[in-house]
mmCIF file of C-alpha atoms and ligand atoms in Angstrom:
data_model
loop_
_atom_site.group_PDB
_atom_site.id
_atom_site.type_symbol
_atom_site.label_atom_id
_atom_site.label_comp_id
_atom_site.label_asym_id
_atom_site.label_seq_id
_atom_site.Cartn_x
_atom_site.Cartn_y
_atom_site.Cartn_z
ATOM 1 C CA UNK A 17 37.534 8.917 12.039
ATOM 2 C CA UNK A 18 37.248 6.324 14.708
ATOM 3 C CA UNK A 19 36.486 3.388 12.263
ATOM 4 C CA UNK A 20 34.367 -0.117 13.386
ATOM 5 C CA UNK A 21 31.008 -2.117 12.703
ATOM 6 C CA UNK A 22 28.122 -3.510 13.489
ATOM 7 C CA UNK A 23 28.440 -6.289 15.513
ATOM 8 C CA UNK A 24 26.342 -9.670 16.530
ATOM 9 C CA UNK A 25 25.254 -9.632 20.515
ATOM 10 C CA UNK A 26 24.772 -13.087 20.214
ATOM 11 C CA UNK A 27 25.677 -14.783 23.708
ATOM 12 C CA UNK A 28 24.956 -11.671 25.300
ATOM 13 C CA UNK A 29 25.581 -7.635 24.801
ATOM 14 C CA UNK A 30 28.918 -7.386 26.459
ATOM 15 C CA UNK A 31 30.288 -10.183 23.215
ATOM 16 C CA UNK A 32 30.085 -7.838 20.757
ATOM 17 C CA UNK A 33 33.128 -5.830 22.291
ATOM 18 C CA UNK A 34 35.167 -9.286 22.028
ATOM 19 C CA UNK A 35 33.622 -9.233 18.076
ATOM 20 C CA UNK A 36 34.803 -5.570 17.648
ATOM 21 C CA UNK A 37 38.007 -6.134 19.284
ATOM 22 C CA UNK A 38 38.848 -9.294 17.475
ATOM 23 C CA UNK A 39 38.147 -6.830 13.846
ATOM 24 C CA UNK A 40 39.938 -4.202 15.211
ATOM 25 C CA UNK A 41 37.461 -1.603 15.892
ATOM 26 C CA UNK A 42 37.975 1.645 17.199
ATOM 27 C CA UNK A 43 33.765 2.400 17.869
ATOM 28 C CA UNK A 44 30.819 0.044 17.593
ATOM 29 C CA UNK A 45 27.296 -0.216 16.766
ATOM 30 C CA UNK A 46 24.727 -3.227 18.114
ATOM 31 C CA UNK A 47 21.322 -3.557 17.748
ATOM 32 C CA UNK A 48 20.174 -3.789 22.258
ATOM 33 C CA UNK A 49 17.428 -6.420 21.393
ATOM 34 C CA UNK A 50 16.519 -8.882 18.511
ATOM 35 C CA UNK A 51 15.720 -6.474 15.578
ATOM 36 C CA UNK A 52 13.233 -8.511 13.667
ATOM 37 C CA UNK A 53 11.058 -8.927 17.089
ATOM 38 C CA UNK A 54 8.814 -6.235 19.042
ATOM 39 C CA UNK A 55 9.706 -7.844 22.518
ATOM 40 C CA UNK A 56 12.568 -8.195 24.365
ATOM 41 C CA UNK A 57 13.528 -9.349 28.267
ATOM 42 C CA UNK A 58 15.053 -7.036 30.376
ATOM 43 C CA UNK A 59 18.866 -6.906 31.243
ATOM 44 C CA UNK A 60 19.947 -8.859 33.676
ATOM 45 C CA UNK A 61 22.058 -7.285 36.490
ATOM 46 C CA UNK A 62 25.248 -9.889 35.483
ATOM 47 C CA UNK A 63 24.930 -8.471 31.428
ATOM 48 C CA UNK A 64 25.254 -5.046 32.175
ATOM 49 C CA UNK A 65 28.123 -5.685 34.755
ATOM 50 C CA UNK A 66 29.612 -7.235 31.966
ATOM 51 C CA UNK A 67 29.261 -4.607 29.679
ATOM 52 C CA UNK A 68 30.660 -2.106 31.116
ATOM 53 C CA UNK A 69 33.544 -4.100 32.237
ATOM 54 C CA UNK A 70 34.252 -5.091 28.612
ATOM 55 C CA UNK A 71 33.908 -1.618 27.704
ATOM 56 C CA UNK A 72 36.456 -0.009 30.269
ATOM 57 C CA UNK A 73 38.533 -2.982 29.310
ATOM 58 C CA UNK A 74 38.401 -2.850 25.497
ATOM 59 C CA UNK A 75 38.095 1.425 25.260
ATOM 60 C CA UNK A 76 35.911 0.969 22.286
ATOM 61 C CA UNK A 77 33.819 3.634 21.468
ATOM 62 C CA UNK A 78 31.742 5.433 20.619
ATOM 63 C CA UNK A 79 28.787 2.779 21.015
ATOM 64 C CA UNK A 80 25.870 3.513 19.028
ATOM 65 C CA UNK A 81 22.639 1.454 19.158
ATOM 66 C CA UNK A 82 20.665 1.054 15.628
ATOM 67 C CA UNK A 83 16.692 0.551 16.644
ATOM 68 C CA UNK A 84 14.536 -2.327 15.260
ATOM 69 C CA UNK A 85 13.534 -2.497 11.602
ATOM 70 C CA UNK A 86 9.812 -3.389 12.755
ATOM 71 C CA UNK A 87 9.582 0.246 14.117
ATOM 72 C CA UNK A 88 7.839 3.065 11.860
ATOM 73 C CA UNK A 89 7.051 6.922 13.765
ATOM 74 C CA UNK A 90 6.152 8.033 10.369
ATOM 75 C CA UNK A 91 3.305 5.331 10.562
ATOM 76 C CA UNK A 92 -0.584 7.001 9.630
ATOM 77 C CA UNK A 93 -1.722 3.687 11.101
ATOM 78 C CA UNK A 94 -2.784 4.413 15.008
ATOM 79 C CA UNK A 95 -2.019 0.496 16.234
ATOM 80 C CA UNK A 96 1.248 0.646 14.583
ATOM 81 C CA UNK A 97 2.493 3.970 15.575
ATOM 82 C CA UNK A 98 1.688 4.107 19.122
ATOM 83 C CA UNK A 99 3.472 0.194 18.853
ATOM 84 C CA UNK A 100 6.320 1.889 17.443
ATOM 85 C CA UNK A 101 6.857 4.770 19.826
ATOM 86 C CA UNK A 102 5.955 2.352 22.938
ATOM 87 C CA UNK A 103 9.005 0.090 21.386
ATOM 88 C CA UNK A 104 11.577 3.020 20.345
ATOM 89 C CA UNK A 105 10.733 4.053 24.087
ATOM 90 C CA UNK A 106 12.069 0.601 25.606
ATOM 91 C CA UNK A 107 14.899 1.118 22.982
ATOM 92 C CA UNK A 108 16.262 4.399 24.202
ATOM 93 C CA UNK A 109 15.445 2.656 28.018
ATOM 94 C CA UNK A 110 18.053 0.069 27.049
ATOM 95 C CA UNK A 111 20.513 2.756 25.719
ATOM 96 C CA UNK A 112 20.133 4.280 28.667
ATOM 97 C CA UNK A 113 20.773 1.495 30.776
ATOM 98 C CA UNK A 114 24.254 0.592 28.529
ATOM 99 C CA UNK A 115 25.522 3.910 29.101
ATOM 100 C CA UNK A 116 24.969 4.463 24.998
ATOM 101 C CA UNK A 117 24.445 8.155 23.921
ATOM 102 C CA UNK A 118 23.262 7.447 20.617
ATOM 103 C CA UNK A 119 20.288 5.549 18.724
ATOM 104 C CA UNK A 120 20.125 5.883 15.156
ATOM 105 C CA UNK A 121 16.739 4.942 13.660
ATOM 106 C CA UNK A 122 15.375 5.045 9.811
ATOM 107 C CA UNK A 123 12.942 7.862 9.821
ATOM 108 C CA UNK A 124 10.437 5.274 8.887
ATOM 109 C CA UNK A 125 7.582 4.920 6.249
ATOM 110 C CA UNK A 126 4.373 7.116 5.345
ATOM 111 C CA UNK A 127 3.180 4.438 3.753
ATOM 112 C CA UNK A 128 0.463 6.512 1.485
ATOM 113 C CA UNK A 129 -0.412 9.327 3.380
ATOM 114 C CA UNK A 130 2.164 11.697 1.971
ATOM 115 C CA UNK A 131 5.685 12.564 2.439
ATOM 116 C CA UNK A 132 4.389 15.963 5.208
ATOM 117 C CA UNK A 133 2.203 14.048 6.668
ATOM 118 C CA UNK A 134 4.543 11.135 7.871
ATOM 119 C CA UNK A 135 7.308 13.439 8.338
ATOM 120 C CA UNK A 136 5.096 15.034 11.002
ATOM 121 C CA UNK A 137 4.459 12.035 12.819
ATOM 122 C CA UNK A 138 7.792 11.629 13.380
ATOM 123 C CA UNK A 139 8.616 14.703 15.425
ATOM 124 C CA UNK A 140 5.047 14.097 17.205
ATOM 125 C CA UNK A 141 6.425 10.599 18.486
ATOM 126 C CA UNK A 142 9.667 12.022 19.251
ATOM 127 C CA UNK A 143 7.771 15.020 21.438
ATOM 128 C CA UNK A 144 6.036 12.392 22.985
ATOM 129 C CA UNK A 145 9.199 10.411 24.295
ATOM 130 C CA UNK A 146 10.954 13.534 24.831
ATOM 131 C CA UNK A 147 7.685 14.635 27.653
ATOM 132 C CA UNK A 148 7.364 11.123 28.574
ATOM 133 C CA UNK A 149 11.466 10.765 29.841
ATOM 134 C CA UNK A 150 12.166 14.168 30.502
ATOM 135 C CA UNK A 151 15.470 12.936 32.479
ATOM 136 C CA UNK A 152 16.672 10.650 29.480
ATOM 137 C CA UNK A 153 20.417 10.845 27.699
ATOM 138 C CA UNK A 154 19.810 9.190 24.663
ATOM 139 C CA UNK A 155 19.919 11.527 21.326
ATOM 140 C CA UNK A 156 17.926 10.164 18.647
ATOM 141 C CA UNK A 157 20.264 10.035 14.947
ATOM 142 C CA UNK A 158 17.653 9.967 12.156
ATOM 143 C CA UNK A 159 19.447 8.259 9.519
ATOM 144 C CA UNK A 160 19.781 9.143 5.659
ATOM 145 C CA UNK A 161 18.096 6.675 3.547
ATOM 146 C CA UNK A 162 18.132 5.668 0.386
ATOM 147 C CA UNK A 163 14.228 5.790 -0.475
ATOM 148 C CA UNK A 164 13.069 2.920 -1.511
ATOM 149 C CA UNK A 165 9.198 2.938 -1.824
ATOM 150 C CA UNK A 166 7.254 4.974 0.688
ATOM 151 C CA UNK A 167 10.749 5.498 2.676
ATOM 152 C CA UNK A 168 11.124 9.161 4.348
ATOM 153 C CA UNK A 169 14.601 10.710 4.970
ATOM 154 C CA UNK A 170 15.815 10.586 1.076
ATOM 155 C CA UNK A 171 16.793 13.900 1.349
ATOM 156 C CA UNK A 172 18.592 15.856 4.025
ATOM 157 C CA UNK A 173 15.300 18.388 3.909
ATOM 158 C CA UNK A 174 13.319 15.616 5.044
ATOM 159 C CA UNK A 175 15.574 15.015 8.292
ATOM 160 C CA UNK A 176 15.520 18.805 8.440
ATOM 161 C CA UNK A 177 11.947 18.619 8.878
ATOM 162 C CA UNK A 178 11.007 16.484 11.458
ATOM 163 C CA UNK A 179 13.626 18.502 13.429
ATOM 164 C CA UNK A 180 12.272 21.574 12.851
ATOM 165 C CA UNK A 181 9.100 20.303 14.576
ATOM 166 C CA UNK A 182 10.906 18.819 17.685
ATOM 167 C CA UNK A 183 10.780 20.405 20.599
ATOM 168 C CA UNK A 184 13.784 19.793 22.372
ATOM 169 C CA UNK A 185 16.051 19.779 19.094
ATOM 170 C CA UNK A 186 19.264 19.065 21.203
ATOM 171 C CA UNK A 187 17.608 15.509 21.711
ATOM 172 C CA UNK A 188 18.031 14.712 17.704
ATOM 173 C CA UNK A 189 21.057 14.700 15.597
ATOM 174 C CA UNK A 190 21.827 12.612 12.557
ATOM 175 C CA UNK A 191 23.687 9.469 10.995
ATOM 176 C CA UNK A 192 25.122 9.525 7.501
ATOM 177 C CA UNK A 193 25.127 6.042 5.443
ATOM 178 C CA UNK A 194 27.052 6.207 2.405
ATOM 179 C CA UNK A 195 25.586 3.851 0.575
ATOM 180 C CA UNK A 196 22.452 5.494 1.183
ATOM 181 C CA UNK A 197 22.701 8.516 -0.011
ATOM 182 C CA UNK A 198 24.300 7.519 -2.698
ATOM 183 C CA UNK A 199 21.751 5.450 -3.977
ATOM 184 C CA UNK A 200 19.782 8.704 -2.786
ATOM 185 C CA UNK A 201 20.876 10.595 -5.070
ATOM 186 C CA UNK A 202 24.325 12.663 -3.672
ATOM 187 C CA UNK A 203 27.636 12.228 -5.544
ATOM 188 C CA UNK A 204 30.832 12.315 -3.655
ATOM 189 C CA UNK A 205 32.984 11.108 -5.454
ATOM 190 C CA UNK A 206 35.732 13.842 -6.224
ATOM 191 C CA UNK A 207 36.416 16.217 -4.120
ATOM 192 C CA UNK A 208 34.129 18.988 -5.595
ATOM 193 C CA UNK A 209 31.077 16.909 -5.631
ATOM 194 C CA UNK A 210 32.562 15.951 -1.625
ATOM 195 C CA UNK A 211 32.695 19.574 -0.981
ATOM 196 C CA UNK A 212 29.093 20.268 -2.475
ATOM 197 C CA UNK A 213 27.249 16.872 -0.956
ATOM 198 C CA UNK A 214 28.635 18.165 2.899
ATOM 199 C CA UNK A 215 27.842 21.933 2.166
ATOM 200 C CA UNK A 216 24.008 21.089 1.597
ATOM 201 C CA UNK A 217 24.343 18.591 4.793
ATOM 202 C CA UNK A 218 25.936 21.610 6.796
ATOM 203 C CA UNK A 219 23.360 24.128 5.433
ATOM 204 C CA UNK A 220 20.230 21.740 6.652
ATOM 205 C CA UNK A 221 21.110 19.670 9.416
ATOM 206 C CA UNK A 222 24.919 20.997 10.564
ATOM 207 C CA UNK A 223 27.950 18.990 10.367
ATOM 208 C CA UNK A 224 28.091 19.523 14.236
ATOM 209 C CA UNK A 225 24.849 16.771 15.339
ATOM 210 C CA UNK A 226 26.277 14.293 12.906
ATOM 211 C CA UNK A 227 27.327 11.736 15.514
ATOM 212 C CA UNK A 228 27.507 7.958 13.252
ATOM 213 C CA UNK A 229 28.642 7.715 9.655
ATOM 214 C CA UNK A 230 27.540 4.026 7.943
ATOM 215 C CA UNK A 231 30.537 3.741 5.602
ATOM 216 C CA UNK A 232 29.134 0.990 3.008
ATOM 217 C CA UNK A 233 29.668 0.865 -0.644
ATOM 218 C CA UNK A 234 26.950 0.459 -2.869
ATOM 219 C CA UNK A 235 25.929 -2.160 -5.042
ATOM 220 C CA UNK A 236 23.434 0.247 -7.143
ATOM 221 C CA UNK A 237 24.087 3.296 -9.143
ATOM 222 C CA UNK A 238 24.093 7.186 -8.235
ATOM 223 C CA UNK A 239 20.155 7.682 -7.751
ATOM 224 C CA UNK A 240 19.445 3.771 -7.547
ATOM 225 C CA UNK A 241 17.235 4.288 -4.320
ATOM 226 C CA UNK A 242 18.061 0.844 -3.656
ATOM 227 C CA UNK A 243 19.801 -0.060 -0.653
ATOM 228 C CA UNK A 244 21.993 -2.684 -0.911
ATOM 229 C CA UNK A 245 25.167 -2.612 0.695
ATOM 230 C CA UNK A 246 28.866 -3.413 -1.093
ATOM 231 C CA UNK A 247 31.913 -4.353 0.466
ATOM 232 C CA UNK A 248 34.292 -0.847 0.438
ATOM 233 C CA UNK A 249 35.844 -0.246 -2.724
ATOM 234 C CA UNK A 250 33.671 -3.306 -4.746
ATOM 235 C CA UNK A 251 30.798 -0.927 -5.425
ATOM 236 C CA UNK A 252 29.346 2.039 -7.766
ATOM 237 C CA UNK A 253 31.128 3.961 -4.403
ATOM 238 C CA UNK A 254 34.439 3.014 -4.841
ATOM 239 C CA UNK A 255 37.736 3.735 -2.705
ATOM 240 C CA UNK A 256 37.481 7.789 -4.127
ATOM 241 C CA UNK A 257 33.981 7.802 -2.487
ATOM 242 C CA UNK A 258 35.451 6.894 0.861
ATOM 243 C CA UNK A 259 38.694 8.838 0.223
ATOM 244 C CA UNK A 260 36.775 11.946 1.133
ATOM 245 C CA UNK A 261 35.140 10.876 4.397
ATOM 246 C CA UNK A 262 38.139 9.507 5.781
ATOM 247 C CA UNK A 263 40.204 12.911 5.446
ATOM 248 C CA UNK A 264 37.420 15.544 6.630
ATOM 249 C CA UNK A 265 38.986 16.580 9.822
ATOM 250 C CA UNK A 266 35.797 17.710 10.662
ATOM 251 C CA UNK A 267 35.016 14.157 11.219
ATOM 252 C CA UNK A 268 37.702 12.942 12.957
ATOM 253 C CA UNK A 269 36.191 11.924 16.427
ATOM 254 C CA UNK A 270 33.212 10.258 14.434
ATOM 255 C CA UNK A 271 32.210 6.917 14.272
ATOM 256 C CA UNK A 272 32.730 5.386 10.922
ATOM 257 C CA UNK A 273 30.889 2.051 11.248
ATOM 258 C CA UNK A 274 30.621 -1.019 8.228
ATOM 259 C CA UNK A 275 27.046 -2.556 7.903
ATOM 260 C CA UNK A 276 28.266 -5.017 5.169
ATOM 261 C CA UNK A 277 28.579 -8.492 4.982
ATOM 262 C CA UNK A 278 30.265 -11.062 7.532
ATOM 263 C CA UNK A 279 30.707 -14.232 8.177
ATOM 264 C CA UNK A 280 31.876 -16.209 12.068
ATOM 265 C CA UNK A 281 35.553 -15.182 11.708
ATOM 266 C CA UNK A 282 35.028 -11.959 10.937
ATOM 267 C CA UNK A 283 37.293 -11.447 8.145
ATOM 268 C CA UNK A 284 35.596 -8.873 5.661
ATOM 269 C CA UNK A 285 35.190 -6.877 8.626
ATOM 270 C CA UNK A 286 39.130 -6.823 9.048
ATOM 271 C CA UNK A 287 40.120 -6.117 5.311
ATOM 272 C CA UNK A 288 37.357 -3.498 5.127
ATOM 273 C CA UNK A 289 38.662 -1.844 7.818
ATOM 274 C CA UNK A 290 42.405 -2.080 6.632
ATOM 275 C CA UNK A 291 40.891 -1.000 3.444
ATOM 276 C CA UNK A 292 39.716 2.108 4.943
ATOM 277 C CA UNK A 293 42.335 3.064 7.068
ATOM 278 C CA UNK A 294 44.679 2.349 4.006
ATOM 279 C CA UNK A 295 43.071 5.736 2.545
ATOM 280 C CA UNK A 296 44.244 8.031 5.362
ATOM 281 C CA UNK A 297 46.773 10.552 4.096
HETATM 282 ZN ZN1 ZN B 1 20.129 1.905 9.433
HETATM 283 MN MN1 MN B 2 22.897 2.373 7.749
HETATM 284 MN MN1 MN B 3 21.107 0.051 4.431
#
């Protein structure tokens, strides 16, 4: 697995290789814009160049993107969903522009209008794009959640769905979060329940379009649907949990990114990652 995190942009895109290099980081994931905001100002020229100096220079990859939390395709509200897909549009722009193949993006809420009917929306908006930048290299991840409230993608049927109305399915893949599906719901602890968990994601989506794994323990029990992230091996996960992902050679050129807690110096980051690498046979 090619093992790394999410990391700040702070001071500019191209700083979050000198964050993921500093940790350690074989891959990387960075949100392109402020994720708490709808708006965001172009690239300049100078950033990009900078980027993609950094990245020759550093050979971290792969780079995913994660999209804005404000963002919600599974929206019934018209205002909010055609907000949504306008914004997840500039999002896959800026991918684009990076030289980033992926964008993972929470399949969003339905927010009372049922589980088929938000699911729906989804691959709408993503038919949409898909029309709208015919010429675009960006694949869309939908990513496991763990189902909190009104939250689609609980289940790996649900992701199944909203691909199996896409059009252009090679434009949609997937990203696995541990802690997620955990809290979803799917044991992996031993290597039965391992075997069982990534049979069912095989069956439904194919082990072949997942392209990011969020390795994050869990701070809630099996079937919580809370997601709260742990630091690896402090959770309900625990190092077995990991154990399993780490040594499935099936996922061996995969990212394997951390989305839990950091501070400046960047020190959890680099004993989570030792952590992990620690349970490599
Ligand atoms: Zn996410
Ligand atoms: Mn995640
Ligand atoms: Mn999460």
């Amino acid at each position: 697995m090619r093992f790394g995190a999410h990391m700040s942009i702070a001071g500019g895109v191209d700083k979050a290789f000198d964050r993921a290099e500093k940790a350690g980081c074989d891959s990387l994931q960075i949100f392109t814009k402020n994720s708490n905001q709808w708006n965001a100002k172009p690239f300049d020229e100078a950033v990009l160049e900078a980027w993609k100096q950094r990245e020759a220079e550093t050979k971290i990859g792969p780079v995913v993107a994660h999209d804005s939390y404000l963002i919600n395709l599974a929206s019934p509200k018209d205002d909010l969903w055609e907000k949504s897909i306008d914004a997840f549009g500039i999002e896959l722009q800026r991918c684009d522009q990076l030289g980033i193949r992926y964008l993972v993006t929470h399949p969003g809420s339905h927010t009372g209008s049922g589980e088929e009917a938000g699911l729906a929306r989804v691959s709408e908006a993503l038919n949409r794009l898909h029309n709208d930048m015919p010429e675009l290299d960006v694949i869309t991840l939908l990513e496991t959640t763990a189902g909190q409230g009104t939250n689609l993608g609980s289940s790996f049927e649900h992701l199944a769905t909203i691909t199996s109305g896409v059009e252009d399915k090679l434009r949609v893949g997937y990203c696995l979060d541990t802690c997620h599906i955990f809290a979803a719901g799917y044991d992996f602890r031993t290597p039965e329940q391992y075997a069982e968990t990534m049979k069912q994601f095989d069956d439904l989506l194919g082990i072949d379009r997942l392209f990011a794994i969020h390795l994050n323990d869990s701070k809630n029990d099996l079937g919580s649907r809370k997601d709260r992230h742990e630091h690896i091996g402090q959770g309900f996960i625990g190092l077995d949990g990991f154990r399993q992902f780490v040594n499935d050679k099936r996922l061996a050129n995969v990212p394997g990114l951390l989305e839990t807690k950091k501070s400046e110096d960047l020190s959890e980051d680099i004993e989570n990652l030792a952590t992990l690498r620690g349970l490599v046979d």
